[in-house]
GROMACS .gro file of C-alpha atoms in nm:
model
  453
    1UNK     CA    1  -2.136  -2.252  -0.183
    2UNK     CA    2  -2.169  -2.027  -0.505
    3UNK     CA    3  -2.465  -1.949  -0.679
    4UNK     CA    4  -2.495  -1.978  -1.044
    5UNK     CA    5  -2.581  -1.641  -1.242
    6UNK     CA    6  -2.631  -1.859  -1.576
    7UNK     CA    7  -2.949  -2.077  -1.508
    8UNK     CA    8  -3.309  -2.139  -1.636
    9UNK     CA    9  -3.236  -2.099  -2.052
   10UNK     CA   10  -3.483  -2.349  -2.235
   11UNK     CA   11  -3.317  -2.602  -2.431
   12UNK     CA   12  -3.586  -2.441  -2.716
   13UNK     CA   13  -3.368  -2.168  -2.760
   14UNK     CA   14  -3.109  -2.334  -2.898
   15UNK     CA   15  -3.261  -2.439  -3.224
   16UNK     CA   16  -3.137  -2.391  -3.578
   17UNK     CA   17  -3.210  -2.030  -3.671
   18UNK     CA   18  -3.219  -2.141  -4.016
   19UNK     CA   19  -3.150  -2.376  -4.314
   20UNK     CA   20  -2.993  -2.411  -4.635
   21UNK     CA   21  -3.133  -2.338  -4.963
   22UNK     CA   22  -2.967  -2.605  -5.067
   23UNK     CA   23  -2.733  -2.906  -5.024
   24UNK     CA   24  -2.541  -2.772  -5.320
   25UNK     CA   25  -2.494  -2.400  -5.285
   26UNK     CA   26  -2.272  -2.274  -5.036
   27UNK     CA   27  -2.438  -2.066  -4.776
   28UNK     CA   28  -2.195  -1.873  -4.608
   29UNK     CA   29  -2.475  -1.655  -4.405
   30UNK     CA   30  -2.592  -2.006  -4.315
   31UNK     CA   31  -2.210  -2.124  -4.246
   32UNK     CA   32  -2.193  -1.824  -3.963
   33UNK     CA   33  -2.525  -1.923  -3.765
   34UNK     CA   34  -2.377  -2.251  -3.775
   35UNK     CA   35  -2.096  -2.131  -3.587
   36UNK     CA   36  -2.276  -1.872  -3.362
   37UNK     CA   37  -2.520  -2.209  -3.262
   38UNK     CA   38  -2.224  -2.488  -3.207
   39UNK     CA   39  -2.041  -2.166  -2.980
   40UNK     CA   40  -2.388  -2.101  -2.797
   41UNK     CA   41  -2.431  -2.506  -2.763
   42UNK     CA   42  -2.054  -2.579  -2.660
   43UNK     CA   43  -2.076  -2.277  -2.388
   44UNK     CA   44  -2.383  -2.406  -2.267
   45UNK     CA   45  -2.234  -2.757  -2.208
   46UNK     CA   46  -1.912  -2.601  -2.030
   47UNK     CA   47  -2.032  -2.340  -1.809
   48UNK     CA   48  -2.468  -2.458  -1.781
   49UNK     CA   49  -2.698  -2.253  -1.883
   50UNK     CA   50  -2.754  -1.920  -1.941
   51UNK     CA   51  -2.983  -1.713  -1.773
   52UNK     CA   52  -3.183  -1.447  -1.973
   53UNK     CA   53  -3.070  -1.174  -1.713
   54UNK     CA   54  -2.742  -1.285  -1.731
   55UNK     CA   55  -2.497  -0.959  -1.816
   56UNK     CA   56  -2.149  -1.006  -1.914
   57UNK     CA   57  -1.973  -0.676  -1.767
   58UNK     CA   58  -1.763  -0.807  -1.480
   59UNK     CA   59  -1.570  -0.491  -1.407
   60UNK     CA   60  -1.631  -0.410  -1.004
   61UNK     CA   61  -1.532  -0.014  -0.885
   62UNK     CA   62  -1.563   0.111  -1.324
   63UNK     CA   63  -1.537   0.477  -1.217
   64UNK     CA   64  -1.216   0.565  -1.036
   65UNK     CA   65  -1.049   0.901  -0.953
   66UNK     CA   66  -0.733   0.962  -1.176
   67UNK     CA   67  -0.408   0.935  -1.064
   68UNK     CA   68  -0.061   1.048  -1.077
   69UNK     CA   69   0.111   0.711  -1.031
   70UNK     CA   70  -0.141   0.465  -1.130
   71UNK     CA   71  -0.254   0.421  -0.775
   72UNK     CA   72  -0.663   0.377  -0.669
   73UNK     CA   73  -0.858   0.564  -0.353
   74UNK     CA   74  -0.895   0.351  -0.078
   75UNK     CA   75  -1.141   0.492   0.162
   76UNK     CA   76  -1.214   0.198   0.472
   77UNK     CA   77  -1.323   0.251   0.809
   78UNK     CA   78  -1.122   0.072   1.082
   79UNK     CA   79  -1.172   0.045   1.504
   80UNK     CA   80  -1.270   0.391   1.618
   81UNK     CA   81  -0.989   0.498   1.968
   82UNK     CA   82  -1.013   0.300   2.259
   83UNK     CA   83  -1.087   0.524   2.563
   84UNK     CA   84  -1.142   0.204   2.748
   85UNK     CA   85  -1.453   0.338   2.881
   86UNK     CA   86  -1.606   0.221   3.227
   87UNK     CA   87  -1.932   0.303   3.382
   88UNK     CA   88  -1.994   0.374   3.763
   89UNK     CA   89  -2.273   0.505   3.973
   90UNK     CA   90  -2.187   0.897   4.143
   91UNK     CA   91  -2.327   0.956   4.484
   92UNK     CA   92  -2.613   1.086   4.343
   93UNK     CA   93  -2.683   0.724   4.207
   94UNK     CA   94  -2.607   0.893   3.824
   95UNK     CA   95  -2.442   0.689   3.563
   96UNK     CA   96  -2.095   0.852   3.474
   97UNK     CA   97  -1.782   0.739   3.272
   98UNK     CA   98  -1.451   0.673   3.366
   99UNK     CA   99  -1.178   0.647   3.073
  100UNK     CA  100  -0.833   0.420   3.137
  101UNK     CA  101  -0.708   0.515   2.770
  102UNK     CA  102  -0.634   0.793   2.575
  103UNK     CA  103  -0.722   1.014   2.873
  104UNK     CA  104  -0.482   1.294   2.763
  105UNK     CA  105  -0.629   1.305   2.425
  106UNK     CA  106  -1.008   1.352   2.556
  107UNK     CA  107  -0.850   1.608   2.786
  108UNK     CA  108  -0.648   1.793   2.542
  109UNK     CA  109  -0.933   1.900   2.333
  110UNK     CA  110  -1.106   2.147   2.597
  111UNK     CA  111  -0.726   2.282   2.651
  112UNK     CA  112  -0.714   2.344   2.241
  113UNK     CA  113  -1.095   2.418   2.169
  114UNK     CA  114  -1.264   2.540   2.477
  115UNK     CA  115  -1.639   2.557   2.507
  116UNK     CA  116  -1.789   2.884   2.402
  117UNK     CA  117  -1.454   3.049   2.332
  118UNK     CA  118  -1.480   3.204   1.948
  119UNK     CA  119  -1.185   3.048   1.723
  120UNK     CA  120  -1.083   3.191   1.357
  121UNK     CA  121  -0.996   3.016   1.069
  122UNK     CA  122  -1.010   3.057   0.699
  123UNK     CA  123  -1.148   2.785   0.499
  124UNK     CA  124  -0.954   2.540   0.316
  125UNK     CA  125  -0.976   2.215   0.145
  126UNK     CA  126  -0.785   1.971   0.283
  127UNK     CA  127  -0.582   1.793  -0.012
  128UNK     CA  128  -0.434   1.455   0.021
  129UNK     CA  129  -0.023   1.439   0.096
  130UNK     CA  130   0.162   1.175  -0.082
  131UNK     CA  131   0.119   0.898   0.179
  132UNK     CA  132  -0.175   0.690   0.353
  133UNK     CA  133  -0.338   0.892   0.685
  134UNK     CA  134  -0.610   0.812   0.933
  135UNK     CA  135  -0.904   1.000   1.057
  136UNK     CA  136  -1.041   0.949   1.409
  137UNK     CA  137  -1.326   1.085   1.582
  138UNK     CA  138  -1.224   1.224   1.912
  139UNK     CA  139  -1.561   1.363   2.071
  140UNK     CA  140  -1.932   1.556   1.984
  141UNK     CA  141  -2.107   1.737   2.177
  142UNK     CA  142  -2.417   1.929   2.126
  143UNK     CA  143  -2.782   1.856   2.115
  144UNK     CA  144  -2.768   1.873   1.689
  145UNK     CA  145  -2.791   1.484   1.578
  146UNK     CA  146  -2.563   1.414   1.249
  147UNK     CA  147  -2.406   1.159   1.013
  148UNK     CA  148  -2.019   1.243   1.016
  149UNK     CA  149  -1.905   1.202   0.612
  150UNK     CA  150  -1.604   1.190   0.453
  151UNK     CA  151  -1.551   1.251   0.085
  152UNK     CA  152  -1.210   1.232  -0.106
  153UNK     CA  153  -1.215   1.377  -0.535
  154UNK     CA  154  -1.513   1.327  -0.696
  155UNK     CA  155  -1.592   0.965  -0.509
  156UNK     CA  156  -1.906   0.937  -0.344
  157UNK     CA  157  -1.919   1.050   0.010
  158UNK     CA  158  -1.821   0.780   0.272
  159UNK     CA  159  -2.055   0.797   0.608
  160UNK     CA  160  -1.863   0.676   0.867
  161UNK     CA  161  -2.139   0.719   1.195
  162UNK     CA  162  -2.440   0.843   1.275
  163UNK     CA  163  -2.496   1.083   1.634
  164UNK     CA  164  -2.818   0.943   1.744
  165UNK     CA  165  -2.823   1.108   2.063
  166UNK     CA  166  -2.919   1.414   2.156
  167UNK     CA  167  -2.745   1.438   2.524
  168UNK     CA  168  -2.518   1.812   2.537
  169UNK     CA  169  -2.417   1.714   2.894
  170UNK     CA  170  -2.096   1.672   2.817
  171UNK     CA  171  -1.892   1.550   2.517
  172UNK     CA  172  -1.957   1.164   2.381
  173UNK     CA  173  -1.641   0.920   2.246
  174UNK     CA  174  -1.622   0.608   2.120
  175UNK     CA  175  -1.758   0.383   2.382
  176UNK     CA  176  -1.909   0.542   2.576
  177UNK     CA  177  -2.317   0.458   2.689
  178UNK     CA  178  -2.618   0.660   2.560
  179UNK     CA  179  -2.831   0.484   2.717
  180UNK     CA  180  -2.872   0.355   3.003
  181UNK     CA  181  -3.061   0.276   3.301
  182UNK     CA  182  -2.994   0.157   3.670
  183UNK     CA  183  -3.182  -0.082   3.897
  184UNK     CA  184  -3.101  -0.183   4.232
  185UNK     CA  185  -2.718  -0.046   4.204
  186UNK     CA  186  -2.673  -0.214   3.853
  187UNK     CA  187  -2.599  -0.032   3.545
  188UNK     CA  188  -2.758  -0.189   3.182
  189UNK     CA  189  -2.627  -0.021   2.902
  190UNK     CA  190  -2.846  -0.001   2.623
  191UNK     CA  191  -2.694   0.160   2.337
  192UNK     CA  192  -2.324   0.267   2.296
  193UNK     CA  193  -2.167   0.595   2.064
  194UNK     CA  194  -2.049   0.414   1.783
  195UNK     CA  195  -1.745   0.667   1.619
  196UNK     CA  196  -1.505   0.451   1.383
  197UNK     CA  197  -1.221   0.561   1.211
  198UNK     CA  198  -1.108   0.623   0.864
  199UNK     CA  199  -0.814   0.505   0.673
  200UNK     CA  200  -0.771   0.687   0.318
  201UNK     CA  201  -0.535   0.659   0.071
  202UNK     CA  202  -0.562   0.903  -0.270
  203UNK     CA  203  -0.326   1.052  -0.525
  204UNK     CA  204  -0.138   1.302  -0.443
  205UNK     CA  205  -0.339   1.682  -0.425
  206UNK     CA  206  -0.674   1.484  -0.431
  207UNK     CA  207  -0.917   1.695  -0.248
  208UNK     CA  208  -1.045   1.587   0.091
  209UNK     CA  209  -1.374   1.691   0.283
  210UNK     CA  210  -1.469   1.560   0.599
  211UNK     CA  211  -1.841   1.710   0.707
  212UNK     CA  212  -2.138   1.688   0.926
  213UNK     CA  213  -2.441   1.600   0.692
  214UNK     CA  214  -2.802   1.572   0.796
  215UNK     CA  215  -2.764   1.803   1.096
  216UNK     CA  216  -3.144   1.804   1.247
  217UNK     CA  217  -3.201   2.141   1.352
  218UNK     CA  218  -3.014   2.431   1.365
  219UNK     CA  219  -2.953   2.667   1.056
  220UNK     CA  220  -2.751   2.432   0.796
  221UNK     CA  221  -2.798   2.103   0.701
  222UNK     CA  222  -2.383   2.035   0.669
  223UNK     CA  223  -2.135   2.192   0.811
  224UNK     CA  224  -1.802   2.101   0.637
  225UNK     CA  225  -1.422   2.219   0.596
  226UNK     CA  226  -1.563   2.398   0.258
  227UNK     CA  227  -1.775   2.612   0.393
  228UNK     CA  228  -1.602   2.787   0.710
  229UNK     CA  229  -1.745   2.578   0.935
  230UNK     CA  230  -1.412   2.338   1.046
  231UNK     CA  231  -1.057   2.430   1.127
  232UNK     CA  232  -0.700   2.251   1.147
  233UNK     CA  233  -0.517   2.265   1.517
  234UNK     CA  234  -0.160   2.149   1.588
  235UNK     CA  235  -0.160   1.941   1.894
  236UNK     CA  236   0.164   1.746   2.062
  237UNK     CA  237  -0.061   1.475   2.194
  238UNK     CA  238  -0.021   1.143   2.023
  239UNK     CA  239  -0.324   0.890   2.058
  240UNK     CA  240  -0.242   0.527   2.179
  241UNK     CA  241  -0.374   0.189   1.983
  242UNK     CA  242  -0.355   0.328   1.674
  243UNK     CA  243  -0.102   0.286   1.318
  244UNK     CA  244   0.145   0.594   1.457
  245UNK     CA  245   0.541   0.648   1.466
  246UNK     CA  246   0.766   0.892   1.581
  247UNK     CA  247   0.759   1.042   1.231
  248UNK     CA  248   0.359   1.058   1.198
  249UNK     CA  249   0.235   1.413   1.193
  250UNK     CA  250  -0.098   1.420   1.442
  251UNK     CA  251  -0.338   1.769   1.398
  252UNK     CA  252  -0.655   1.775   1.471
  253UNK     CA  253  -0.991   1.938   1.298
  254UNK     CA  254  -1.275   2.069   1.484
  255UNK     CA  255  -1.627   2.157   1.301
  256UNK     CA  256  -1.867   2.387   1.419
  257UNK     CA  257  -2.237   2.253   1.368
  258UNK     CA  258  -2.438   2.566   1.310
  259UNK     CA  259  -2.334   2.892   1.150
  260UNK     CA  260  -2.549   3.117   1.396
  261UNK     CA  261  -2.398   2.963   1.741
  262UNK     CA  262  -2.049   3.035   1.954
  263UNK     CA  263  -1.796   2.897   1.686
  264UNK     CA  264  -1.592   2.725   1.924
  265UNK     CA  265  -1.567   2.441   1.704
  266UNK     CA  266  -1.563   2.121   1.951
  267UNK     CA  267  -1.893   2.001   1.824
  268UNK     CA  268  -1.716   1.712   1.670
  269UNK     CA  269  -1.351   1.689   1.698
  270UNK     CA  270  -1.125   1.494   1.530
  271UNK     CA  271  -0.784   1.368   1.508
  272UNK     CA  272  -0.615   1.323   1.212
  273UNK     CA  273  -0.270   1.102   1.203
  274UNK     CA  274  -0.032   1.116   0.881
  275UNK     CA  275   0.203   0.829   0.776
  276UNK     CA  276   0.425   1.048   0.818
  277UNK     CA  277   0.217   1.350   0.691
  278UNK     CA  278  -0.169   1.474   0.762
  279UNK     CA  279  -0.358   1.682   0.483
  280UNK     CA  280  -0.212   2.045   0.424
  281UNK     CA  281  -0.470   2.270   0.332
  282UNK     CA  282  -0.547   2.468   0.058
  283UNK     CA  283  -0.647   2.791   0.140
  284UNK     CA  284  -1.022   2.908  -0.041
  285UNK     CA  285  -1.019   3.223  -0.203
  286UNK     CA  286  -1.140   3.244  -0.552
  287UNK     CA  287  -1.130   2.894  -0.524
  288UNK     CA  288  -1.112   2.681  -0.839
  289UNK     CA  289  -1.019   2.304  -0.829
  290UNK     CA  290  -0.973   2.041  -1.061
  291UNK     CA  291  -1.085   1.670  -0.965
  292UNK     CA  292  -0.930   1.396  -1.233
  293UNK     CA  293  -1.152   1.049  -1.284
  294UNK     CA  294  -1.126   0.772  -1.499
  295UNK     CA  295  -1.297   0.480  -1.623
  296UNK     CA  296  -1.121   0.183  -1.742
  297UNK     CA  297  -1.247  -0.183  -1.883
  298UNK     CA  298  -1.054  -0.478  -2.031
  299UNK     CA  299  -1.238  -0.656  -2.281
  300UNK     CA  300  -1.136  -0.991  -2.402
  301UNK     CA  301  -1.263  -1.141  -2.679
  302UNK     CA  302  -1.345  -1.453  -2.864
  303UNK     CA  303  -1.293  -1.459  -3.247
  304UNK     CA  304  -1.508  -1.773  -3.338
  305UNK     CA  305  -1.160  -1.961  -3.504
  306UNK     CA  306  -1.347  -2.229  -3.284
  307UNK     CA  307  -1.679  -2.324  -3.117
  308UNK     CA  308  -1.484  -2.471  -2.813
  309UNK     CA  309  -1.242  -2.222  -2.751
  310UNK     CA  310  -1.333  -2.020  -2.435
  311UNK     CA  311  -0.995  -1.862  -2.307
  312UNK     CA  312  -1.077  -1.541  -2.439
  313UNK     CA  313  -0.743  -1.429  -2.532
  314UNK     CA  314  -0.835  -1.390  -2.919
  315UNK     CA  315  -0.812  -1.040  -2.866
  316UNK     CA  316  -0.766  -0.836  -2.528
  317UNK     CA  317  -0.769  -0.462  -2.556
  318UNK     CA  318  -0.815  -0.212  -2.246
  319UNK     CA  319  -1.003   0.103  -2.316
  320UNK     CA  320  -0.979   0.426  -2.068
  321UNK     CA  321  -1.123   0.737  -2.022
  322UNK     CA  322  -0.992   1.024  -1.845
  323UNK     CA  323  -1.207   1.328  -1.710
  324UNK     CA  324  -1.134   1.644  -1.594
  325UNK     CA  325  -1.385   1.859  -1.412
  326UNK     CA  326  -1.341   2.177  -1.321
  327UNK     CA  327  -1.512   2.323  -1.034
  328UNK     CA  328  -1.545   2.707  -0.905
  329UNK     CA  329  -1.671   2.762  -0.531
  330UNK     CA  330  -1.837   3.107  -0.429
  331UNK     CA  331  -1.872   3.184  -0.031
  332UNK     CA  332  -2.064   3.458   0.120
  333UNK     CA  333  -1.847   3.685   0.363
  334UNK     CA  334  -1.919   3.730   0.686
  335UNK     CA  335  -1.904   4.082   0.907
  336UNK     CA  336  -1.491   3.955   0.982
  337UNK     CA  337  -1.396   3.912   0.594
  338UNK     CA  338  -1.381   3.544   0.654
  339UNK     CA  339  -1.576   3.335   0.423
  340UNK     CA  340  -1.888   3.195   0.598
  341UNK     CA  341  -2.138   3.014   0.398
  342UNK     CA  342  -2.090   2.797   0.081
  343UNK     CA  343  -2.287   2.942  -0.204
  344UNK     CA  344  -2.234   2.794  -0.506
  345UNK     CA  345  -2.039   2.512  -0.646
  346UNK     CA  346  -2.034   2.473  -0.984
  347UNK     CA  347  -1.870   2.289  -1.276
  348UNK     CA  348  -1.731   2.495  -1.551
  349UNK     CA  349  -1.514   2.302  -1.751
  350UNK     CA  350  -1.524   1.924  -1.839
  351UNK     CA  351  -1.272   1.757  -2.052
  352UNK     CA  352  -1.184   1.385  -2.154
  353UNK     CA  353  -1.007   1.143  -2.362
  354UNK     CA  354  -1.024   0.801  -2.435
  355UNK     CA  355  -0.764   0.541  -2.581
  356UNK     CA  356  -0.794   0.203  -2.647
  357UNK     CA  357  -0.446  -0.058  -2.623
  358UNK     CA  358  -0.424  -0.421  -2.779
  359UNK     CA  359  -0.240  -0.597  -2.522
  360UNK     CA  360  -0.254  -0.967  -2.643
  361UNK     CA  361  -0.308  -1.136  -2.980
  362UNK     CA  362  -0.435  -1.546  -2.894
  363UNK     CA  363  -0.565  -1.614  -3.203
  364UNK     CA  364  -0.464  -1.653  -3.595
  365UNK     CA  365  -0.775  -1.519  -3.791
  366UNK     CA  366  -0.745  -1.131  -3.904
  367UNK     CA  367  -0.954  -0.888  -3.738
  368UNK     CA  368  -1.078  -0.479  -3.749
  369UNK     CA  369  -1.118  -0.384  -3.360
  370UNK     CA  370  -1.443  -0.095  -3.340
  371UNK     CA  371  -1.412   0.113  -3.005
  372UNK     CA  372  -1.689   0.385  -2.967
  373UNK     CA  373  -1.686   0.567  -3.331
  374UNK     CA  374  -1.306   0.445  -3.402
  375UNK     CA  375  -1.182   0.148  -3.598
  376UNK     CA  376  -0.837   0.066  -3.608
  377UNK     CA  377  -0.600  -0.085  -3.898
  378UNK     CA  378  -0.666  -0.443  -3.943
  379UNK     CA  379  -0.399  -0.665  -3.736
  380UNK     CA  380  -0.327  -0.972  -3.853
  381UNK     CA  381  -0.403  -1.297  -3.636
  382UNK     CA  382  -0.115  -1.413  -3.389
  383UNK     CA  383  -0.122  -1.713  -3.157
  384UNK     CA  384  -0.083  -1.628  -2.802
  385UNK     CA  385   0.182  -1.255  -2.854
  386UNK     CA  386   0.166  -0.995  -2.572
  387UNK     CA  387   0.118  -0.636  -2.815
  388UNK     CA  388   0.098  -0.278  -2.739
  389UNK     CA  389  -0.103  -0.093  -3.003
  390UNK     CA  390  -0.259   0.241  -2.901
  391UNK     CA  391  -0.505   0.431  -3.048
  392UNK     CA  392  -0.692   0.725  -2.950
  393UNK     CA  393  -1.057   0.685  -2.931
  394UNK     CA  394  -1.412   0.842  -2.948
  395UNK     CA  395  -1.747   0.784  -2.849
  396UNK     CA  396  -1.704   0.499  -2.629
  397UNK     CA  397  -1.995   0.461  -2.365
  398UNK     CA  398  -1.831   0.240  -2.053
  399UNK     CA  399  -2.204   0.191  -2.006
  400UNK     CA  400  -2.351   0.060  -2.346
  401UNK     CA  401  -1.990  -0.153  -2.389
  402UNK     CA  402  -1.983  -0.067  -2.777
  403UNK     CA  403  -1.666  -0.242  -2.826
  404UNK     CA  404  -1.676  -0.533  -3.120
  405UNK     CA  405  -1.456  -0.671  -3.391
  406UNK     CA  406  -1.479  -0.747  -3.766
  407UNK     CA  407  -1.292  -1.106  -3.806
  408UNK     CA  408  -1.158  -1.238  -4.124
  409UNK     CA  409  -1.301  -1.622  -4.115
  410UNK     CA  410  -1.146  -1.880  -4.379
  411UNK     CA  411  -1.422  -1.825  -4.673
  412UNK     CA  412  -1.281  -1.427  -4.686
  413UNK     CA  413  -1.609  -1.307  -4.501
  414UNK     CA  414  -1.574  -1.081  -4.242
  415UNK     CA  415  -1.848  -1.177  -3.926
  416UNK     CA  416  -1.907  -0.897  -3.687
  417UNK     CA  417  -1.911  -0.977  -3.330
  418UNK     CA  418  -2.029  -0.745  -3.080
  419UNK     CA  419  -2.049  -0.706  -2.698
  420UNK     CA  420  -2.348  -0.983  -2.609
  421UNK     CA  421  -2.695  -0.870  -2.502
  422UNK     CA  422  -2.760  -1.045  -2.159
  423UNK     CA  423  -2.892  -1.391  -2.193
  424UNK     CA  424  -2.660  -1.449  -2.511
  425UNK     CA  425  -2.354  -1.681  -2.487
  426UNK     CA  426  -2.064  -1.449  -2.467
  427UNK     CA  427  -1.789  -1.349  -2.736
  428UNK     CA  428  -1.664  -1.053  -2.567
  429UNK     CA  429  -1.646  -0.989  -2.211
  430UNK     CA  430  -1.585  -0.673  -1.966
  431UNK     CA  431  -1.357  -0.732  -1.666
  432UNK     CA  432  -1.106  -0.525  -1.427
  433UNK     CA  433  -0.805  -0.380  -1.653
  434UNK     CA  434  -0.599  -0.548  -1.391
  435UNK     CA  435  -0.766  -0.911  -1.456
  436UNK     CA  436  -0.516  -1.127  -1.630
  437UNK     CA  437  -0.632  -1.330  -1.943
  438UNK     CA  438  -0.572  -1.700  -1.987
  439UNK     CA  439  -0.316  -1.929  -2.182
  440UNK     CA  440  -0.392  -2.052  -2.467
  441UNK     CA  441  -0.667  -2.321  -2.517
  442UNK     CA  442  -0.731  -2.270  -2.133
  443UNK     CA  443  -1.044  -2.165  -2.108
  444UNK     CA  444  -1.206  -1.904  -1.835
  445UNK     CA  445  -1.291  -2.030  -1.458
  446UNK     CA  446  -1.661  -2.074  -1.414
  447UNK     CA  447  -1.609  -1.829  -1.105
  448UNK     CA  448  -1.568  -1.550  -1.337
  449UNK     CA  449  -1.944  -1.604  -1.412
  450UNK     CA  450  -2.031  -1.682  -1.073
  451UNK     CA  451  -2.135  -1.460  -0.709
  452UNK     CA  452  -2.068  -1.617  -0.394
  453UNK     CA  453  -2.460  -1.666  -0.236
   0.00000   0.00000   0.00000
């Protein structure tokens, strides 16, 4: 089932916004609401009606890093490791786990990171290679509850699980029971450490920043690879039941929870598994970093050459903005040299451009295309022709959609049409830049103004 966005417009709206002077003076103001009220009536009757809410921006993810290749961030979580975790009763009639899987992994990382042994490390950003990798909680440990994060560029943050428990027995995977209780020799697990995994794909040189956030107790709220508090460990152990080949590059990182404590960095461990290559890092000195973004729309576009013509091909033109921000990072030093705690980060620089491309011409009237503050040559009307006609632009808000057209109707008057308030029947719309328009004379799918219930 799908439920209509375009419902509950009274048929009262619909009515004549006005009337000629007279039967024997041409009234071309009059001629246009004509036009504007058969387009509203013949939408109406193809697609229902229109609800007074109803917005006409269909673009889905409209702020997306920048890239080098035209590629997007992917950030998705996928099945944490398998440690095929079993529970059993010790002689002491305590609940204890047993793992079948990925045994060498959980026993690797006291080898590599051993409890209250103090490791060194300079800080670095981790910066995405030029291929897809994973991320994979191994273990935490520690009495500090957390939400493990992962951000990539200027994308907001990603949590991937939340330590509810409190337990610093001993270190907690995926799997395994936190709590649980026994009666009459039978175990009843109540609850479960939840620890998924991460699968991230970014441009090439996109920074990366996996963290601890919301740390209760202790002396920081975050602890992150930014701010001295994580470091990157070569390990020969490969992890089983996970996307890995002989070629994949496997390190791990290991974060420290609390800049006052042993720095041992096992609080939460993590594996990290490259396809073929894992993050390098970029090592933080007077560190300055620039994070690319941009926005990008298709609008397509009705030109009112008819009032039962919805393909919206008249016009198509994609608009983009590209941002640069650059940021500067400031560390306080610790008694070692090494940089300890994050101090500042701050934005110094911004800089953008926008452009605006005709890609397709679908119908024959002429027509002045208005993006932000910049209007382009008039183009001549041509039925159904793929064009390329850029133009650098200004002043275009991807949020206001101040994109409209001047078109050239058969009486020499030029009608403005601009981006529809919601509850208007659409002239212009805002989708994807990678949504493909229609043919000619076929008009739009309902879905497009449509949400599955």
């Amino acid at each position: 089932m799908k439920k209509s966005l375009i419902y509950g417009l009274s048929a009262g709206i619909m009515v004549l916004l006005g009337s000629c002077a007279s039967k024997d003076v041409y009234n071309a103001e009059q001629v246009e609401i004509s036009q504007r009220e058969a387009y509203a009536t013949n939408f109406v009757k193809k697609y229902g009606p229109i609800a007074t809410n109803q917005t006409w921006d269909f673009t889905g993810n409209k702020v997306r890093l920048g890239t080098r290749s035209g590629e997007d961030i992917t950030i998705e979580t996928v099945a944490g490791l398998d440690f095929g975790v079993t529970e059993s009763l010790d002689e002491n009639n305590k609940v204890v786990a047993t793992f079948t899987k990925n045994v060498d992994l959980y026993n690797d990382v006291p080898l590599k990171l051993p409890d209250g042994k103090r490791h060194t490390g300079e800080s670095a950003i981790l910066i995405a290679p030029s291929n897809d990798f994973y991320i994979y909680p191994i273990s935490c440990q520690g009495s500090w509850k957390h939400d493990f994060c992962v951000r990539v560029g200027d994308a907001e943050p990603v949590k991937i699980y939340n330590k509810f428990w409190s337990d610093f027995s001993k270190p907690y995977v995926n799997g395994m029971a936190t709590n649980s209780s026994v009666k009459d020799g039978v175990i009843n697990v109540t609850k479960r450490a939840e620890m998924p995994g991460v699968h991230i794909s970014a441009p090439t040189g996109t920074p990366v920043e996996v963290y601890l956030d919301n740390i209760q107790g202790g002396s920081q709220p975050m602890a992150s690879t930014v701010t001295g508090s994580a470091i990157v460990i070569d390990t020969e152990v490969r992890p089983e039941g996970v996307p890995i080949n002989d070629q994949s590059v496997v390190k791990y990182i290991g974060i420290e929870d609390q800049y006052d404590k042993d720095y041992d960095y096992n609080d939460m461990v993590m594996v990290v598994i490259g396809n073929p290559d894992t993050p390098p890092t970029e090592k933080i000195i007077d560190e300055k970093y620039q994070v690319p973004t941009n926005i990008s729309k298709r609008y397509m576009i009705e030109d009112l050459g008819a009032t039962d013509d919805f393909d919206f091909n008249d016009i198509v033109v994609d608009v983009v903005q590209n941002t640069t921000v650059t940021h500067h990072r400031t560390y306080k030093v610790d008694a070692e040299g090494n940089k300890s705690e994050l101090i500042s980060d701050i934005i110094t620089n911004t800089s953008s451009s926008q452009k605006a491309t005709i890609r397709h011409k679908g119908g024959i009237l002429p027509f002045i295309l208005k993006v932000g503050n910049t209007t382009f040559n008039e183009e001549q009307g041509e039925l159904d022709v793929d064009v390329e006609i850029t133009k650098n632009v200004s002043g275009w808000n991807p949020e206001k959609n101040n994109v409209s057209i001047k078109v050239q109707e058969k009486d020499g008057k030029y009608y403005d049409i601009a981006f529809p308030k919601a509850g208007e029947a659409p002239m212009i719309i805002a989708v994807d830049i990678d949504q493909n328009w229609m043919p000619e004379r076929q008009s739009v799918p309902a879905s497009w103004f449509y949400l599955p219930e």
